[in-house]
Short mmCIF file of C-alpha atoms in Angstrom, two decimals:
data_model
loop_
_atom_site.label_atom_id
_atom_site.label_comp_id
_atom_site.label_asym_id
_atom_site.label_seq_id
_atom_site.Cartn_x
_atom_site.Cartn_y
_atom_site.Cartn_z
CA MET A 1 -117.37 127.99 -107.78
CA LYS A 2 -119.45 128.83 -111.01
CA ARG A 3 -123.07 127.45 -111.77
CA SER A 4 -122.97 125.63 -115.41
CA TYR A 5 -123.66 123.13 -117.71
CA PHE A 6 -121.44 119.46 -118.14
CA HIS A 7 -118.42 119.09 -115.89
CA LEU A 8 -115.38 116.80 -115.50
CA TYR A 9 -117.50 113.27 -116.19
CA HIS A 10 -119.26 114.73 -119.04
CA LEU A 11 -115.11 115.35 -121.15
CA PHE A 12 -114.38 111.87 -119.77
CA SER A 13 -117.48 110.82 -121.22
CA ASN A 14 -116.79 112.78 -124.74
CA ASN A 15 -112.86 111.90 -124.75
CA PHE A 16 -113.38 108.24 -123.85
CA SER A 17 -116.43 108.20 -126.25
CA ILE A 18 -113.94 108.92 -129.30
CA LEU A 19 -111.49 106.77 -128.35
CA SER A 20 -114.31 103.26 -128.32
CA TYR A 21 -115.08 104.70 -131.63
CA LEU A 22 -111.25 105.22 -132.79
CA LEU A 23 -109.99 101.77 -131.55
CA THR A 24 -113.27 99.84 -132.94
CA SER A 25 -113.49 101.16 -136.27
CA ALA A 26 -109.58 100.62 -136.24
CA ILE A 27 -110.44 96.84 -136.00
CA ASN A 28 -112.70 96.39 -138.29
CA SER A 29 -110.64 98.73 -141.23
CA ILE A 30 -107.66 96.47 -140.23
CA ALA A 31 -110.02 93.29 -140.66
CA ALA A 32 -111.52 94.35 -144.17
CA LYS A 33 -107.81 95.47 -145.03
CA TRP A 34 -106.85 92.04 -144.84
CA GLY A 35 -110.05 90.44 -146.78
CA LEU A 36 -111.07 88.82 -143.47
CA PRO A 37 -114.75 87.35 -144.37
CA PHE A 38 -117.68 89.12 -142.79
CA SER A 39 -118.18 85.81 -140.89
CA THR A 40 -115.03 86.06 -138.82
CA ILE A 41 -115.16 90.44 -138.67
CA GLY A 42 -118.36 89.33 -136.88
CA LEU A 43 -116.65 87.08 -134.90
CA ILE A 44 -114.24 89.53 -133.82
CA ASN A 45 -117.11 91.37 -132.84
CA PHE A 46 -119.29 88.99 -131.18
CA ALA A 47 -115.78 88.01 -129.06
CA GLY A 48 -115.63 92.04 -128.16
CA ALA A 49 -118.99 92.01 -126.94
CA LEU A 50 -119.39 88.51 -124.88
CA SER A 51 -116.13 90.69 -123.00
CA TYR A 52 -118.28 93.75 -122.93
CA ILE A 53 -121.25 92.12 -121.14
CA THR A 54 -119.16 90.54 -119.03
CA ALA A 55 -117.11 93.54 -117.38
CA SER A 56 -121.31 95.44 -117.82
CA LEU A 57 -123.05 92.79 -115.17
CA LEU A 58 -119.84 92.36 -113.06
CA PHE A 59 -118.31 95.56 -112.39
CA GLY A 60 -122.19 97.57 -112.93
CA ARG A 61 -123.08 96.56 -109.44
CA MET A 62 -119.55 96.72 -107.57
CA GLY A 63 -120.10 100.63 -107.78
CA ASP A 64 -122.62 101.38 -106.17
CA ARG A 65 -121.13 98.90 -103.54
CA PHE A 66 -117.19 100.93 -103.34
CA GLY A 67 -117.77 103.88 -105.27
CA GLN A 68 -117.88 104.40 -108.70
CA LYS A 69 -114.38 106.50 -108.84
CA LYS A 70 -112.42 103.94 -107.40
CA LEU A 71 -113.46 101.52 -110.08
CA LEU A 72 -112.68 104.31 -112.71
CA ILE A 73 -109.45 105.03 -111.08
CA PHE A 74 -107.72 101.25 -111.34
CA ALA A 75 -109.12 100.83 -114.59
CA THR A 76 -108.32 103.70 -116.57
CA MET A 77 -104.51 102.65 -115.39
CA ILE A 78 -104.77 99.47 -116.54
CA PHE A 79 -106.23 100.14 -120.15
CA GLY A 80 -103.74 103.04 -120.49
CA ALA A 81 -100.92 100.44 -120.61
CA PHE A 82 -102.85 97.88 -122.66
CA ASN A 83 -103.28 100.49 -125.27
CA VAL A 84 -99.33 99.86 -126.48
CA LEU A 85 -100.77 96.31 -127.73
CA GLY A 86 -102.49 98.51 -130.30
CA PHE A 87 -98.66 99.33 -132.22
CA PHE A 88 -98.34 95.14 -132.63
CA TRP A 89 -100.94 93.55 -134.72
CA SER A 90 -99.84 91.61 -137.40
CA THR A 91 -102.29 88.13 -136.89
CA ILE A 92 -106.00 87.69 -136.54
CA ALA A 93 -105.48 86.50 -132.83
CA GLU A 94 -104.30 89.48 -131.99
CA LEU A 95 -107.58 91.11 -132.98
CA PHE A 96 -109.48 89.03 -131.22
CA ILE A 97 -107.30 90.07 -128.26
CA PHE A 98 -107.49 93.35 -128.41
CA ALA A 99 -111.58 93.26 -129.12
CA VAL A 100 -112.04 91.67 -125.50
CA GLY A 101 -109.59 93.87 -123.88
CA LEU A 102 -111.05 97.03 -125.07
CA ASN A 103 -114.56 95.66 -124.80
CA PHE A 104 -113.94 94.52 -120.93
CA PHE A 105 -112.29 97.99 -120.65
CA PHE A 106 -115.69 99.85 -121.77
CA GLY A 107 -117.91 97.60 -120.29
CA THR A 108 -116.31 98.37 -116.73
CA PHE A 109 -116.11 102.04 -117.86
CA PHE A 110 -119.64 102.95 -118.89
CA PRO A 111 -121.57 101.76 -116.16
CA GLN A 112 -119.30 103.56 -113.91
CA ILE A 113 -119.71 106.92 -115.75
CA GLU A 114 -123.42 106.26 -116.06
CA GLY A 115 -124.60 105.00 -112.09
CA LEU A 116 -122.04 108.61 -111.31
CA LEU A 117 -123.62 110.79 -113.22
CA SER A 118 -127.29 109.89 -112.22
CA LYS A 119 -126.65 108.83 -108.29
CA ARG A 120 -124.67 112.22 -107.59
CA GLU A 121 -126.54 114.77 -109.89
CA ARG A 122 -129.95 113.60 -108.42
CA GLN A 123 -128.81 113.89 -104.99
CA ILE A 124 -127.85 117.83 -105.83
CA GLY A 125 -131.07 118.01 -107.58
CA VAL A 126 -130.28 117.59 -111.57
CA ASP A 127 -134.44 116.35 -112.89
CA PRO A 128 -133.76 112.22 -114.01
CA ALA A 129 -134.29 114.04 -118.17
CA ALA A 130 -131.39 116.22 -118.11
CA THR A 131 -129.27 114.20 -116.51
CA ILE A 132 -129.58 111.81 -119.50
CA ASN A 133 -130.13 114.24 -121.93
CA ARG A 134 -126.99 115.48 -121.00
CA PHE A 135 -124.46 112.32 -120.47
CA THR A 136 -125.88 111.21 -124.28
CA LEU A 137 -125.31 114.09 -125.70
CA SER A 138 -121.26 113.93 -124.32
CA TRP A 139 -121.29 110.53 -125.68
CA SER A 140 -122.56 110.83 -129.17
CA THR A 141 -120.41 113.90 -130.13
CA GLY A 142 -117.22 112.16 -129.01
CA ASN A 143 -118.49 108.88 -131.27
CA ILE A 144 -118.80 110.91 -134.27
CA ILE A 145 -115.40 112.45 -134.07
CA GLY A 146 -113.96 108.89 -133.62
CA MET A 147 -116.23 106.93 -135.92
CA ALA A 148 -115.00 109.57 -139.02
CA LEU A 149 -111.33 109.63 -138.31
CA GLY A 150 -111.07 105.94 -137.15
CA PRO A 151 -110.82 103.80 -140.33
CA PHE A 152 -108.43 107.22 -142.05
CA LEU A 153 -106.13 106.95 -139.14
CA ILE A 154 -105.27 103.39 -138.38
CA VAL A 155 -104.51 103.45 -142.19
CA ARG A 156 -102.33 105.86 -142.45
CA TYR A 157 -101.26 107.36 -138.76
CA PRO A 158 -102.22 104.06 -136.87
CA TYR A 159 -99.83 105.71 -133.18
CA ILE A 160 -101.28 108.51 -133.41
CA THR A 161 -104.73 106.20 -132.45
CA PHE A 162 -102.41 104.40 -129.96
CA GLY A 163 -100.60 107.09 -128.52
CA TYR A 164 -103.57 108.57 -128.05
CA GLY A 165 -104.99 106.15 -126.48
CA ILE A 166 -102.62 105.56 -123.55
CA ILE A 167 -101.97 109.39 -122.87
CA LEU A 168 -105.84 109.63 -122.54
CA SER A 169 -105.93 106.93 -119.55
CA PHE A 170 -103.37 107.71 -118.39
CA VAL A 171 -104.11 112.01 -118.34
CA ALA A 172 -107.59 110.63 -116.71
CA SER A 173 -106.46 108.22 -114.28
CA TYR A 174 -104.56 111.12 -112.67
CA ILE A 175 -107.09 113.75 -112.58
CA LEU A 176 -110.04 111.20 -111.43
CA ARG A 177 -107.77 110.18 -108.20
CA ARG A 178 -107.27 114.13 -107.69
CA ASP A 179 -111.00 114.28 -107.20
CA PHE A 180 -111.09 111.31 -105.52
CA LYS A 181 -109.50 113.01 -103.06
CA LYS A 182 -110.90 115.87 -102.48
CA HIS A 183 -114.21 115.12 -103.42
CA GLY A 184 -114.78 111.54 -102.28
CA GLU A 185 -117.75 110.37 -104.19
CA SER A 186 -119.44 113.28 -104.90
CA ILE A 187 -119.01 115.62 -108.42
CA ASN A 188 -117.60 119.00 -107.63
CA PHE A 189 -120.60 120.90 -110.02
CA ARG A 190 -122.77 123.39 -109.44
CA PRO A 191 -125.31 122.88 -111.41
CA VAL A 192 -127.69 125.59 -113.61
CA ASN A 193 -131.03 126.45 -112.08
CA SER A 194 -132.52 125.27 -115.70
CA LEU A 195 -130.96 121.00 -114.64
CA LYS A 196 -133.98 121.27 -111.70
CA ILE A 197 -136.95 122.00 -113.18
CA PRO A 198 -139.08 118.72 -113.28
CA SER A 199 -140.16 116.60 -116.09
CA LYS A 200 -142.95 114.77 -116.42
CA PRO A 201 -143.41 112.48 -113.39
CA ILE A 202 -142.91 108.52 -114.04
CA ASP A 203 -145.35 106.00 -112.94
CA PHE A 204 -143.14 103.57 -111.00
CA PRO A 205 -144.78 100.73 -110.39
CA LYS A 206 -145.29 100.19 -114.02
CA ILE A 207 -141.68 101.20 -114.89
CA GLY A 208 -140.26 97.41 -114.19
CA LEU A 209 -142.50 96.83 -117.66
CA TYR A 210 -140.81 99.87 -119.30
CA ARG A 211 -137.73 98.82 -118.77
CA LYS A 212 -138.26 95.27 -120.33
CA VAL A 213 -140.19 96.98 -123.43
CA TYR A 214 -137.43 99.42 -124.36
CA ARG A 215 -134.66 97.08 -123.39
CA LEU A 216 -135.53 94.78 -126.14
CA THR A 217 -137.05 97.09 -128.49
CA LEU A 218 -133.46 98.46 -128.34
CA PHE A 219 -131.76 95.47 -128.56
CA LEU A 220 -133.68 94.52 -131.63
CA SER A 221 -133.12 97.91 -133.18
CA GLY A 222 -129.59 98.08 -132.33
CA LEU A 223 -128.56 94.91 -134.50
CA ILE A 224 -128.55 96.63 -138.06
CA TYR A 225 -127.20 100.22 -136.32
CA SER A 226 -123.90 98.01 -134.95
CA ALA A 227 -124.13 96.05 -138.02
CA VAL A 228 -123.92 98.50 -139.90
CA LEU A 229 -120.85 100.00 -138.49
CA SER A 230 -118.52 96.66 -137.82
CA LEU A 231 -119.28 95.37 -141.60
CA PHE A 232 -119.83 98.35 -143.90
CA PRO A 233 -115.78 99.09 -143.65
CA LYS A 234 -115.63 95.84 -145.83
CA VAL A 235 -119.00 96.53 -147.79
CA ILE A 236 -117.76 100.23 -148.91
CA SER A 237 -114.00 98.67 -149.87
CA MET A 238 -116.15 96.00 -152.31
CA ASN A 239 -117.43 98.70 -153.83
CA GLY A 240 -114.70 100.75 -155.19
CA LEU A 241 -113.86 102.77 -152.54
CA PRO A 242 -110.92 103.64 -149.94
CA ILE A 243 -111.03 102.47 -147.19
CA GLY A 244 -109.60 105.19 -145.11
CA LEU A 245 -112.87 106.71 -146.36
CA SER A 246 -115.18 104.49 -144.95
CA GLY A 247 -115.81 106.50 -141.94
CA PHE A 248 -116.95 109.49 -143.61
CA LEU A 249 -119.75 107.67 -145.14
CA ILE A 250 -120.46 105.80 -141.49
CA VAL A 251 -120.00 108.48 -139.68
CA GLY A 252 -124.15 109.14 -140.52
CA ALA A 253 -124.97 106.72 -137.69
CA ASN A 254 -123.23 108.94 -134.69
CA ILE A 255 -125.01 111.95 -137.04
CA GLY A 256 -128.13 109.85 -136.51
CA VAL A 257 -127.91 109.31 -133.06
CA LEU A 258 -126.87 112.87 -132.05
CA MET A 259 -129.54 114.91 -133.79
CA THR A 260 -132.02 111.98 -132.33
CA PHE A 261 -130.81 112.60 -129.11
CA LEU A 262 -131.02 116.57 -129.49
CA ILE A 263 -134.71 116.34 -130.15
CA LEU A 264 -136.05 113.91 -127.73
CA GLY A 265 -134.37 115.77 -125.05
CA ARG A 266 -136.15 118.64 -126.36
CA PHE A 267 -139.09 117.46 -127.23
CA LYS A 268 -140.11 114.71 -124.18
CA ILE A 269 -143.79 114.10 -125.28
CA TRP A 270 -142.84 110.65 -125.60
CA VAL A 271 -141.94 110.69 -121.68
CA ALA A 272 -145.13 108.13 -120.02
CA ASN A 273 -146.60 107.45 -123.89
CA PRO A 274 -145.98 104.58 -125.50
CA LYS A 275 -148.16 105.53 -128.49
CA ILE A 276 -145.66 108.87 -129.25
CA SER A 277 -143.15 106.56 -128.51
CA MET A 278 -144.18 103.97 -130.91
CA ILE A 279 -144.85 106.87 -133.72
CA PHE A 280 -140.91 108.10 -133.42
CA MET A 281 -139.88 104.49 -134.20
CA VAL A 282 -140.89 104.97 -137.66
CA VAL A 283 -137.23 105.52 -138.40
CA PHE A 284 -136.58 102.07 -138.50
CA PRO A 285 -138.76 101.18 -141.83
CA MET A 286 -137.38 103.83 -143.59
CA THR A 287 -133.55 102.17 -143.16
CA VAL A 288 -135.01 98.90 -144.13
CA PHE A 289 -136.09 100.60 -147.31
CA LEU A 290 -132.93 102.07 -147.91
CA ILE A 291 -130.67 99.09 -148.20
CA PHE A 292 -132.84 97.62 -151.23
CA MET A 293 -131.77 100.69 -152.74
CA PRO A 294 -128.77 100.61 -155.67
CA ILE A 295 -125.83 101.06 -153.79
CA SER A 296 -123.98 104.31 -154.13
CA PRO A 297 -122.21 106.86 -151.45
CA LEU A 298 -124.80 108.99 -150.65
CA ILE A 299 -127.39 105.95 -149.88
CA PHE A 300 -124.69 104.15 -147.54
CA PHE A 301 -124.76 107.22 -145.86
CA LEU A 302 -128.49 107.39 -145.35
CA ILE A 303 -128.42 104.22 -144.60
CA SER A 304 -126.19 104.80 -141.48
CA LEU A 305 -127.81 107.83 -141.04
CA PHE A 306 -131.46 106.45 -140.38
CA ALA A 307 -129.43 102.81 -138.73
CA GLY A 308 -128.16 105.58 -136.10
CA MET A 309 -131.65 107.49 -135.67
CA SER A 310 -132.88 103.15 -134.93
CA TYR A 311 -130.92 103.00 -132.83
CA ALA A 312 -130.92 106.06 -130.92
CA VAL A 313 -134.71 106.28 -130.11
CA PRO A 314 -134.80 103.38 -128.53
CA TYR A 315 -132.09 104.02 -126.31
CA THR A 316 -133.58 106.93 -125.28
CA TYR A 317 -136.16 105.53 -124.02
CA ALA A 318 -134.13 102.28 -122.51
CA ILE A 319 -131.39 104.23 -120.62
CA PHE A 320 -134.27 106.76 -118.82
CA TYR A 321 -136.57 104.27 -117.51
CA GLY A 322 -133.29 102.58 -116.97
CA LEU A 323 -131.28 105.18 -114.52
CA ASN A 324 -134.85 106.95 -113.21
CA SER A 325 -134.10 104.49 -110.25
CA GLN A 326 -135.48 104.84 -106.15
CA ASP A 327 -133.51 102.16 -105.27
CA GLU A 328 -130.32 103.45 -105.04
CA ASP A 329 -129.30 101.08 -107.51
CA GLU A 330 -128.06 103.51 -110.39
CA GLY A 331 -124.75 101.17 -111.03
CA LYS A 332 -126.85 98.34 -111.27
CA GLN A 333 -129.15 99.12 -113.64
CA GLY A 334 -126.27 100.51 -115.79
CA GLY A 335 -124.87 97.60 -116.32
CA PHE A 336 -128.20 95.85 -117.29
CA HIS A 337 -128.60 98.77 -120.02
CA GLU A 338 -124.70 98.36 -121.45
CA ALA A 339 -125.23 94.30 -120.90
CA ILE A 340 -127.53 94.98 -123.67
CA ILE A 341 -125.87 97.25 -125.62
CA GLY A 342 -122.78 94.30 -125.74
CA MET A 343 -125.68 91.82 -126.87
CA ILE A 344 -125.85 94.56 -129.86
CA PHE A 345 -122.78 94.73 -130.77
CA GLY A 346 -122.14 90.90 -130.78
CA VAL A 347 -125.03 89.80 -132.41
CA GLY A 348 -125.86 92.23 -134.92
CA PRO A 349 -122.33 92.18 -136.54
CA LEU A 350 -122.26 88.01 -136.26
CA LEU A 351 -125.48 87.68 -137.97
CA GLY A 352 -125.46 90.67 -140.42
CA GLY A 353 -122.03 89.12 -141.45
CA VAL A 354 -123.14 85.55 -142.29
CA ALA A 355 -126.81 87.19 -144.11
CA ILE A 356 -124.08 89.30 -146.41
CA GLN A 357 -121.67 86.94 -146.90
CA ILE A 358 -124.98 84.16 -147.51
CA ALA A 359 -127.07 87.07 -150.25
CA ASN A 360 -123.04 87.90 -151.66
CA GLY A 361 -124.27 91.73 -150.93
CA LEU A 362 -126.96 94.24 -148.58
CA THR A 363 -130.02 92.15 -149.56
CA GLY A 364 -129.40 89.59 -147.07
CA LEU A 365 -129.01 92.49 -144.19
CA GLY A 366 -132.38 94.02 -145.63
CA ILE A 367 -134.12 90.55 -145.42
CA MET A 368 -132.57 90.08 -142.10
CA ALA A 369 -133.99 94.05 -140.82
CA LEU A 370 -137.37 93.08 -142.46
CA GLY A 371 -137.36 90.16 -139.77
CA ILE A 372 -136.33 92.46 -137.25
CA LEU A 373 -138.72 95.02 -138.45
CA GLY A 374 -141.67 93.28 -137.82
CA ALA A 375 -140.39 91.53 -134.35
CA ILE A 376 -140.36 95.39 -133.40
CA ALA A 377 -143.77 96.00 -134.73
CA SER A 378 -145.12 93.15 -132.55
CA VAL A 379 -143.63 94.13 -129.17
CA GLN A 380 -144.66 97.55 -129.69
CA ILE A 381 -148.10 97.22 -130.64
CA TRP A 382 -148.54 94.31 -127.40
CA PHE A 383 -147.26 96.88 -125.46
CA VAL A 384 -149.45 99.62 -126.58
CA ARG A 385 -152.13 97.40 -125.59
CA LYS A 386 -151.12 96.71 -122.26
CA ILE A 387 -150.75 100.10 -121.16
CA HIS A 388 -154.26 101.51 -122.84
CA ALA A 389 -155.85 98.24 -120.98
CA LYS A 390 -154.41 99.22 -117.33
CA GLN A 391 -155.18 102.56 -118.38
CA VAL A 392 -159.19 101.82 -118.97
CA ILE A 393 -158.88 99.74 -115.78
CA LEU A 394 -157.19 102.22 -113.48
#
């Protein structure tokens, strides 16, 4: 077998990320097309997020116990059938039901992929940083395609969206069964030598603190990112642009995510260095500044771009410290990580929707962002001082 950089499970991550954003943006675009209030759109996303969190916490650790591939085989088969419901959307209740089912699947799917990659690649000598970097690149490139095309396809060609979900899920279930029969829970993969070069060692006695701080920071910064993704189709349409084109502006968020992953994956000076890590978070104040700028298509794109970077910086830190586990609990840690993502995509659209509705515009979202900025700054300053104090004592 030839040595390679990516493998089958990165392809799954990429293709299902496309599907995730196709379906999520479809729900929010249809809600905007139907003229639903911002608060109702936020509630739909909140209901979906609760489902995502439940699945992540329920099934994350089950993969460690029973096998990630086994859960993936079953989940993809069920989800293929579930996608048929998308052809019959006609009421708000159906949007709620689909959002709950969609998020329950992805709350199951991503912790299993994360746990499988981190556990099995470590067993064959892949550096944990390389594992995380390639995983984030695989799903973030998929997000760009899904977000850009989601609103356009659901308005013009909805059968493509749901047909893709049905075909992808059933094909993936079949391939997963074949792979499991041949290789069990291991990954059939010979990594190139560059993936085995170790990164900077992590101080494991302190890793619990790193996880808590960066998961909290991820949650706070991700609130604006998720609000942008879910609410901007309606905001953009209210400013005279077609809903079907909104994805091509909002995709800036996913481009920002990808750019950040490429930079932080290439330059790892932030590893175990809270001061450097805090400097990279300067992108969040830029997001806040842009929200208060006069609205135009360019500003919509730039807000999305910087919101994506603001989310991706602490995401990188949180998943890196989370999946660097010495306790054989990668699935459990992946479940915790995805539960945070679920909370972001529940609370962000809900609070953002209420804020925009009260202020009758993006000013409400800007005020919300200012409060979050103060909280993030407080957490990071406290963390840097705490780590520095420990280093001085030592």
